[in-house]
PDB file of C-alpha atoms and ligand atoms in Angstrom:
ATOM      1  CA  UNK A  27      86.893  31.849   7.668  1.00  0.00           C
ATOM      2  CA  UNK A  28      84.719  30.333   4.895  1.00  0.00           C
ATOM      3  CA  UNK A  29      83.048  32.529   2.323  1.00  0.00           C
ATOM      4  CA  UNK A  30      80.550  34.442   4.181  1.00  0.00           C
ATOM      5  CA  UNK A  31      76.841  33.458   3.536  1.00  0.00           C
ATOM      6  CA  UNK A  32      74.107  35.905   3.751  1.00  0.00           C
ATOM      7  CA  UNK A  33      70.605  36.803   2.999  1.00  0.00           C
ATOM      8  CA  UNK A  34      69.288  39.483   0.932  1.00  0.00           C
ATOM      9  CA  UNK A  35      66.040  40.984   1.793  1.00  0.00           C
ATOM     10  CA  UNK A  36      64.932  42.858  -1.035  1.00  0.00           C
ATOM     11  CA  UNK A  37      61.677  45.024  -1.306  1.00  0.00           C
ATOM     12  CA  UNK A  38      59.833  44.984  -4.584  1.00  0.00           C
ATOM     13  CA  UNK A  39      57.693  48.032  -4.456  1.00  0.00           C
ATOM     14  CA  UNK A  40      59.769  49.617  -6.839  1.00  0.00           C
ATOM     15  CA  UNK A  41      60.581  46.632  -9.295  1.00  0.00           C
ATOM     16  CA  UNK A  42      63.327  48.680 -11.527  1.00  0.00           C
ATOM     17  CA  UNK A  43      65.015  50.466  -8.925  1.00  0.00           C
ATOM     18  CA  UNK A  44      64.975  46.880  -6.638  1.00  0.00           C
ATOM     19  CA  UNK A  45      66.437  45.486 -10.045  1.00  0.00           C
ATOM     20  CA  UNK A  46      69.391  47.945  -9.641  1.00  0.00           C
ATOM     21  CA  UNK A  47      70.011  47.710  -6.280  1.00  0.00           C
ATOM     22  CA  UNK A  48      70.321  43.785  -6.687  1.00  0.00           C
ATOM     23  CA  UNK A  49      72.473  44.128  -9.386  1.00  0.00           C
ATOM     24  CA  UNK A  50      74.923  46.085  -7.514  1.00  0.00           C
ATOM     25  CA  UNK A  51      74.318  43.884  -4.343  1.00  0.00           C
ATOM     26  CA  UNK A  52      75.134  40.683  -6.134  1.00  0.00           C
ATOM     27  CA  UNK A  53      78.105  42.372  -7.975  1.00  0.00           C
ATOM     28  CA  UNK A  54      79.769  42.961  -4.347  1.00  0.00           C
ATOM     29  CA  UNK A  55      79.111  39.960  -3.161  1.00  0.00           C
ATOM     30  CA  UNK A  56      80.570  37.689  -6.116  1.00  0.00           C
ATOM     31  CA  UNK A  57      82.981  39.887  -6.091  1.00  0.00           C
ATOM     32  CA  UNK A  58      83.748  39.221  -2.639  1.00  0.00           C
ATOM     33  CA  UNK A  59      83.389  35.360  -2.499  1.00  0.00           C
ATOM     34  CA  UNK A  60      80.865  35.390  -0.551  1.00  0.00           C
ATOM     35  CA  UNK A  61      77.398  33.137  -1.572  1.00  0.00           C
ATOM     36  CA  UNK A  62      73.705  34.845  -0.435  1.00  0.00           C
ATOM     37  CA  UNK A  63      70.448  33.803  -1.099  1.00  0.00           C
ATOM     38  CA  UNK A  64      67.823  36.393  -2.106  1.00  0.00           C
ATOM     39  CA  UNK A  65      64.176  37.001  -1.124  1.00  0.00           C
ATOM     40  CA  UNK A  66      61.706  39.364  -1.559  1.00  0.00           C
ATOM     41  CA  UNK A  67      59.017  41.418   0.643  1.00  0.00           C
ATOM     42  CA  UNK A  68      56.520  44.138  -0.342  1.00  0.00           C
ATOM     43  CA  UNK A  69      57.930  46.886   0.968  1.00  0.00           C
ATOM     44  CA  UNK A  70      60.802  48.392   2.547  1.00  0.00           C
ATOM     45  CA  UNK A  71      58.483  47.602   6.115  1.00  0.00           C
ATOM     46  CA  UNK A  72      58.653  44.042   5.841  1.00  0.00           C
ATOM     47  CA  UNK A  73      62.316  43.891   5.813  1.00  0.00           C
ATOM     48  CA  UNK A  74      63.048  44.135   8.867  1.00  0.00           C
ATOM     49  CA  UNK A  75      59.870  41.112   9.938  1.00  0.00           C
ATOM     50  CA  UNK A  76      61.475  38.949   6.686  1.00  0.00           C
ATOM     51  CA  UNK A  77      65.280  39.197   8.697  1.00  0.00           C
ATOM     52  CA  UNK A  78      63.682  38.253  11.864  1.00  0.00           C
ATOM     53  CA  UNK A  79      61.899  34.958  10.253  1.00  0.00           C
ATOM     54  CA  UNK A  80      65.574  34.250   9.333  1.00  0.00           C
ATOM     55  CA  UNK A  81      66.726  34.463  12.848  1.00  0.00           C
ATOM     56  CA  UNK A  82      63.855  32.171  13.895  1.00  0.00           C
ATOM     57  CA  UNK A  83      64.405  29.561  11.774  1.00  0.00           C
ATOM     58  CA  UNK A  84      68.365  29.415  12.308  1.00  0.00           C
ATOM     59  CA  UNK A  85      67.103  29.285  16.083  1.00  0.00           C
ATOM     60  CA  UNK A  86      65.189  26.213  15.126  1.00  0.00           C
ATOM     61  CA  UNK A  87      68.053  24.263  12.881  1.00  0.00           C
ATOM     62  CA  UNK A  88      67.484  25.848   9.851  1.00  0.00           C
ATOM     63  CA  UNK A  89      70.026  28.113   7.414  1.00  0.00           C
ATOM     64  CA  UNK A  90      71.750  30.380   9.563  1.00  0.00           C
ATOM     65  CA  UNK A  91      73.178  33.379   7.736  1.00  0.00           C
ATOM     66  CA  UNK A  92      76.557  34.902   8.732  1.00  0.00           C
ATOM     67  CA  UNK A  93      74.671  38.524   7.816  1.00  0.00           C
ATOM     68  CA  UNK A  94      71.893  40.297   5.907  1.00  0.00           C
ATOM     69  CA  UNK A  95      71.295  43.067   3.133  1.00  0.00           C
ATOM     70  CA  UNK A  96      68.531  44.706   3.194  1.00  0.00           C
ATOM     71  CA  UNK A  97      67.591  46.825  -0.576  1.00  0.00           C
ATOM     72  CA  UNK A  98      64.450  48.573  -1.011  1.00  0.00           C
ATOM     73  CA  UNK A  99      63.608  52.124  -1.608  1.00  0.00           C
ATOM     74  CA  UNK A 100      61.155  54.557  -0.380  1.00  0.00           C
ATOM     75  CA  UNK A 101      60.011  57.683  -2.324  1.00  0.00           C
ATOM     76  CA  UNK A 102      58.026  60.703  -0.962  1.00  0.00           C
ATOM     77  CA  UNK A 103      54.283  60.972  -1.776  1.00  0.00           C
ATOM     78  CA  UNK A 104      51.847  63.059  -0.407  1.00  0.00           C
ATOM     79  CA  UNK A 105      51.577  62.075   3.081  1.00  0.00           C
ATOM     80  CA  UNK A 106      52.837  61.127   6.464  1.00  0.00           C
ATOM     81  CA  UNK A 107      53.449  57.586   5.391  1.00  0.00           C
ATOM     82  CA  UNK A 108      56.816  58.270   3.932  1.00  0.00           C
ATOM     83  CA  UNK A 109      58.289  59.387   7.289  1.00  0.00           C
ATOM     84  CA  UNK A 110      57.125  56.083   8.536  1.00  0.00           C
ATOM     85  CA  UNK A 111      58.349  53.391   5.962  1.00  0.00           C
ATOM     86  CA  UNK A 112      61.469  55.092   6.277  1.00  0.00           C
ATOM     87  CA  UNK A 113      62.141  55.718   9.950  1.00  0.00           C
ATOM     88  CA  UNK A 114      60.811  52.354  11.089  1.00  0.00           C
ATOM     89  CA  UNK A 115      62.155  50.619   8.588  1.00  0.00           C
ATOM     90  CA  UNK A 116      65.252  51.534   9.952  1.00  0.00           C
ATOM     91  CA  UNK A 117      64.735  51.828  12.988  1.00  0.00           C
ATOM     92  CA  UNK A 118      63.724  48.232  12.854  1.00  0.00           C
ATOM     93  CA  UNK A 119      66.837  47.471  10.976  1.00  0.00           C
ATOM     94  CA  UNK A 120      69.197  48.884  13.792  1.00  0.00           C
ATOM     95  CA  UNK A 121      66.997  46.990  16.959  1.00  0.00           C
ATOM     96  CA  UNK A 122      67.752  44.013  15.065  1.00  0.00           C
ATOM     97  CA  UNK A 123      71.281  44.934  14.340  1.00  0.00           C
ATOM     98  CA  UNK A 124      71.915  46.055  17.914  1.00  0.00           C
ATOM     99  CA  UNK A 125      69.728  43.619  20.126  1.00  0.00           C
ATOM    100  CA  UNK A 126      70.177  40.385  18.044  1.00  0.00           C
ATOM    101  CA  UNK A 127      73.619  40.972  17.220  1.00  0.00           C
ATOM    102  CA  UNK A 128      73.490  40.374  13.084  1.00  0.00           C
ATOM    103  CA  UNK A 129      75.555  41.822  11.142  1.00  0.00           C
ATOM    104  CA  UNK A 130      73.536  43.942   8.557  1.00  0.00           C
ATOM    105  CA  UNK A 131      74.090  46.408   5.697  1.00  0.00           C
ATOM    106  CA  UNK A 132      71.041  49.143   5.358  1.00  0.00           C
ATOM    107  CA  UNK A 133      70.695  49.473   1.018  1.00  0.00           C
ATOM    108  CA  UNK A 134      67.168  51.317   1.627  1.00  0.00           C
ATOM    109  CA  UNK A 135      66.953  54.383  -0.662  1.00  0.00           C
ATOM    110  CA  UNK A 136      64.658  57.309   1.337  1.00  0.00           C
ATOM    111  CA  UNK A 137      64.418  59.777  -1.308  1.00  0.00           C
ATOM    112  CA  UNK A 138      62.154  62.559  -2.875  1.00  0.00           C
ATOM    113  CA  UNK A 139      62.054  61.867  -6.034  1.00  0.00           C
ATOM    114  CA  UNK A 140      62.533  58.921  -8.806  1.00  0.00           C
ATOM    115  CA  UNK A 141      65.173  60.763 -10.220  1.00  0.00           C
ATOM    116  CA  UNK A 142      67.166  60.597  -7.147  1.00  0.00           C
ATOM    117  CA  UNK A 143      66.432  56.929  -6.829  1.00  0.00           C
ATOM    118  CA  UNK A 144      67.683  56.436  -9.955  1.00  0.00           C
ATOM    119  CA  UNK A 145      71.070  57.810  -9.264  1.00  0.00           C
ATOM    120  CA  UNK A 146      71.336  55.517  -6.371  1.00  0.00           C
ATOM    121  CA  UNK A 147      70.349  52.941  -7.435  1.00  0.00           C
ATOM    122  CA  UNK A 148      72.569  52.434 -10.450  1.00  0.00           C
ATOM    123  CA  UNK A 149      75.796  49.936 -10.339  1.00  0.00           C
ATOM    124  CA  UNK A 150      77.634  52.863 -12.243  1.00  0.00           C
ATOM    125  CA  UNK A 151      76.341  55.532 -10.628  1.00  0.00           C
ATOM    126  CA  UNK A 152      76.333  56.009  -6.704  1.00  0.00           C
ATOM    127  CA  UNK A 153      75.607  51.935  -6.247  1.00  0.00           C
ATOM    128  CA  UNK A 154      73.901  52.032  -3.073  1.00  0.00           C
ATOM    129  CA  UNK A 155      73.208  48.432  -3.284  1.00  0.00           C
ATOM    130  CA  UNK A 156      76.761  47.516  -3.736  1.00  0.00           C
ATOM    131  CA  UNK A 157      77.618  49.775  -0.721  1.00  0.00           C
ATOM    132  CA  UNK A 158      74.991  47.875   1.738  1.00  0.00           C
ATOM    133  CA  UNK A 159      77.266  44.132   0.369  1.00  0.00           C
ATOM    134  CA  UNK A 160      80.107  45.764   1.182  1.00  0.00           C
ATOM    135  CA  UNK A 161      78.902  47.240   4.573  1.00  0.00           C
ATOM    136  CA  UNK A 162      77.291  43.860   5.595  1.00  0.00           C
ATOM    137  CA  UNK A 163      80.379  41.945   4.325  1.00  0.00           C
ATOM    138  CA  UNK A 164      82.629  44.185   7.205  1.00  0.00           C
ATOM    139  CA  UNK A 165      80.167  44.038   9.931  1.00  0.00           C
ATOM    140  CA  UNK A 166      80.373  40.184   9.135  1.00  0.00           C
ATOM    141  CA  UNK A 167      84.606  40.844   9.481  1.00  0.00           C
ATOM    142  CA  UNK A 168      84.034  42.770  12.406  1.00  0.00           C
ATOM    143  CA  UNK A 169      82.008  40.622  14.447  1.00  0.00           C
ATOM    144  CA  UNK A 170      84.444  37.469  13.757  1.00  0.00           C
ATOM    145  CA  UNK A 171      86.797  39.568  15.075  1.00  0.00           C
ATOM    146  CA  UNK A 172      85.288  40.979  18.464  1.00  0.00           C
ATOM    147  CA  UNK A 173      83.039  37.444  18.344  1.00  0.00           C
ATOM    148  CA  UNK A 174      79.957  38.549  18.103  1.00  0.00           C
TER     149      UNK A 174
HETATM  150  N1  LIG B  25      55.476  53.829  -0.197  1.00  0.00           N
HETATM  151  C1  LIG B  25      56.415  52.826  -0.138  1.00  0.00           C
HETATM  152  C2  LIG B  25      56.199  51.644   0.527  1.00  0.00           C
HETATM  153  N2  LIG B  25      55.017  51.444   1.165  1.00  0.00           N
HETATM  154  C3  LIG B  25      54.576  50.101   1.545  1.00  0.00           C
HETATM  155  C4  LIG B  25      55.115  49.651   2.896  1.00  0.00           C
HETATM  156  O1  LIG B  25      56.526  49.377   2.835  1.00  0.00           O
HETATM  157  C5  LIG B  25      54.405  48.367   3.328  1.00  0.00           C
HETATM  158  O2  LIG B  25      54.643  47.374   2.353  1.00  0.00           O
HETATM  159  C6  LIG B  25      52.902  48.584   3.457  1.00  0.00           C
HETATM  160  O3  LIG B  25      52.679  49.677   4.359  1.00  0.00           O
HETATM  161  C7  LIG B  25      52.179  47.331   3.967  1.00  0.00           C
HETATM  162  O4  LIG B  25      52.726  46.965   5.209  1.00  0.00           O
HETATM  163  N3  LIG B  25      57.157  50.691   0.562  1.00  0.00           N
HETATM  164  C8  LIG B  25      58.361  50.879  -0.068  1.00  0.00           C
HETATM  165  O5  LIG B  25      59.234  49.998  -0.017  1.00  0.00           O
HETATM  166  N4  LIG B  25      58.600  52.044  -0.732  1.00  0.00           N
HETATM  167  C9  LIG B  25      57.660  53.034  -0.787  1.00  0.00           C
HETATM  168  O6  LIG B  25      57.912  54.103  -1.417  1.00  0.00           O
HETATM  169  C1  LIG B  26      56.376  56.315   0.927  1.00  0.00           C
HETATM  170  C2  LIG B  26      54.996  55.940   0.617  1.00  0.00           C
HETATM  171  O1  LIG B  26      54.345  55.205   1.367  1.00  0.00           O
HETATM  172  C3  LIG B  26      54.322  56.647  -0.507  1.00  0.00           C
HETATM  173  O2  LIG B  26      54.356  55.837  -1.665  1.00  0.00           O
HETATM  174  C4  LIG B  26      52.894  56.907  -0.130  1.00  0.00           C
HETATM  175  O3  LIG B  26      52.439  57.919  -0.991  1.00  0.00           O
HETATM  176  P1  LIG B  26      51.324  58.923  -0.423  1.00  0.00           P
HETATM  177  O4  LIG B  26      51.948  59.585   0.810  1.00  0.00           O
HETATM  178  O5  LIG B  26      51.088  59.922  -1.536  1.00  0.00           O
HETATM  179  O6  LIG B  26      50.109  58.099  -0.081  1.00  0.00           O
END
């Protein structure tokens, strides 16, 4: 197989956690072989819209990715709203993942506090972005394999 190509959909509403989560992201992947392109949404809600514009335009000739990371991070505030960047965020992820077949690794942070975004964020620390490459980089295996 050639080096795997995928997207990165990043969400910028936190612009030094997003930093860390690409660093660790991009670490995987060179590390990997693989080649991405990166680009960036709002929020963690538009991720899930920004991966199906991909799918679109591959359906219409254009790039076609052989899977997708998806970094952002959600912290808790004071409302309802959390529960609902998070959950459909993901839930949006997994339609996609399920219905269109992609292979996709989920680097959103849902956390309560900075702190704890922090620490999840960081390459040298629990690397969350890195983990999402290296998820999306297997699905990408696996569906070669069962020919998705
Ligand atoms: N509170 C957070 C958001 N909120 C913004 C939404 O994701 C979305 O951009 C807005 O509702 C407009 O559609 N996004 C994050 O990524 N992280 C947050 O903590
Ligand atoms: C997760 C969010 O949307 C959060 O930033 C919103 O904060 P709040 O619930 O205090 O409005």
């Amino acid at each position: 197989m050639a080096a795997p190509h995928l997207l990165i959909v990043e969400a910028r509403f936190y612009d030094h956690i997003a930093d860390a989560l690409l660093e660790g992201a991009r670490a995987a992947l060179d590390e990997a072989g693989a080649t991405y392109e990166v680009v960036t949404v709002p929020g963690a809600l538009e991720i899930p819209g920004a991966i199906g514009f991909a799918l679109i335009g591959a359906d219409e000739g254009g790039k076609e990715y052989d899977g997708f990371v998806a970094l952002g991070c959600v912290i808790r505030g004071e409302t309802y709203h959390f529960d609902i960047v998070a959950n459909e965020s993901c839930r949006a992820i997994m339609d996609l993942s399920v219905n269109e077949g992609i292979a996709v690794g989920n680097g959103i942070l849902t956390v309560e506090t900075e702190e704890q975004a922090l620490v999840r964020s960081a390459k040298g620390e629990k690397n969350k972005g890195g983990s999402a490459a290296e998820t999306a980089l297997t699905m990408i295996a696996l569906r070669e394999r069962l020919g998705g």
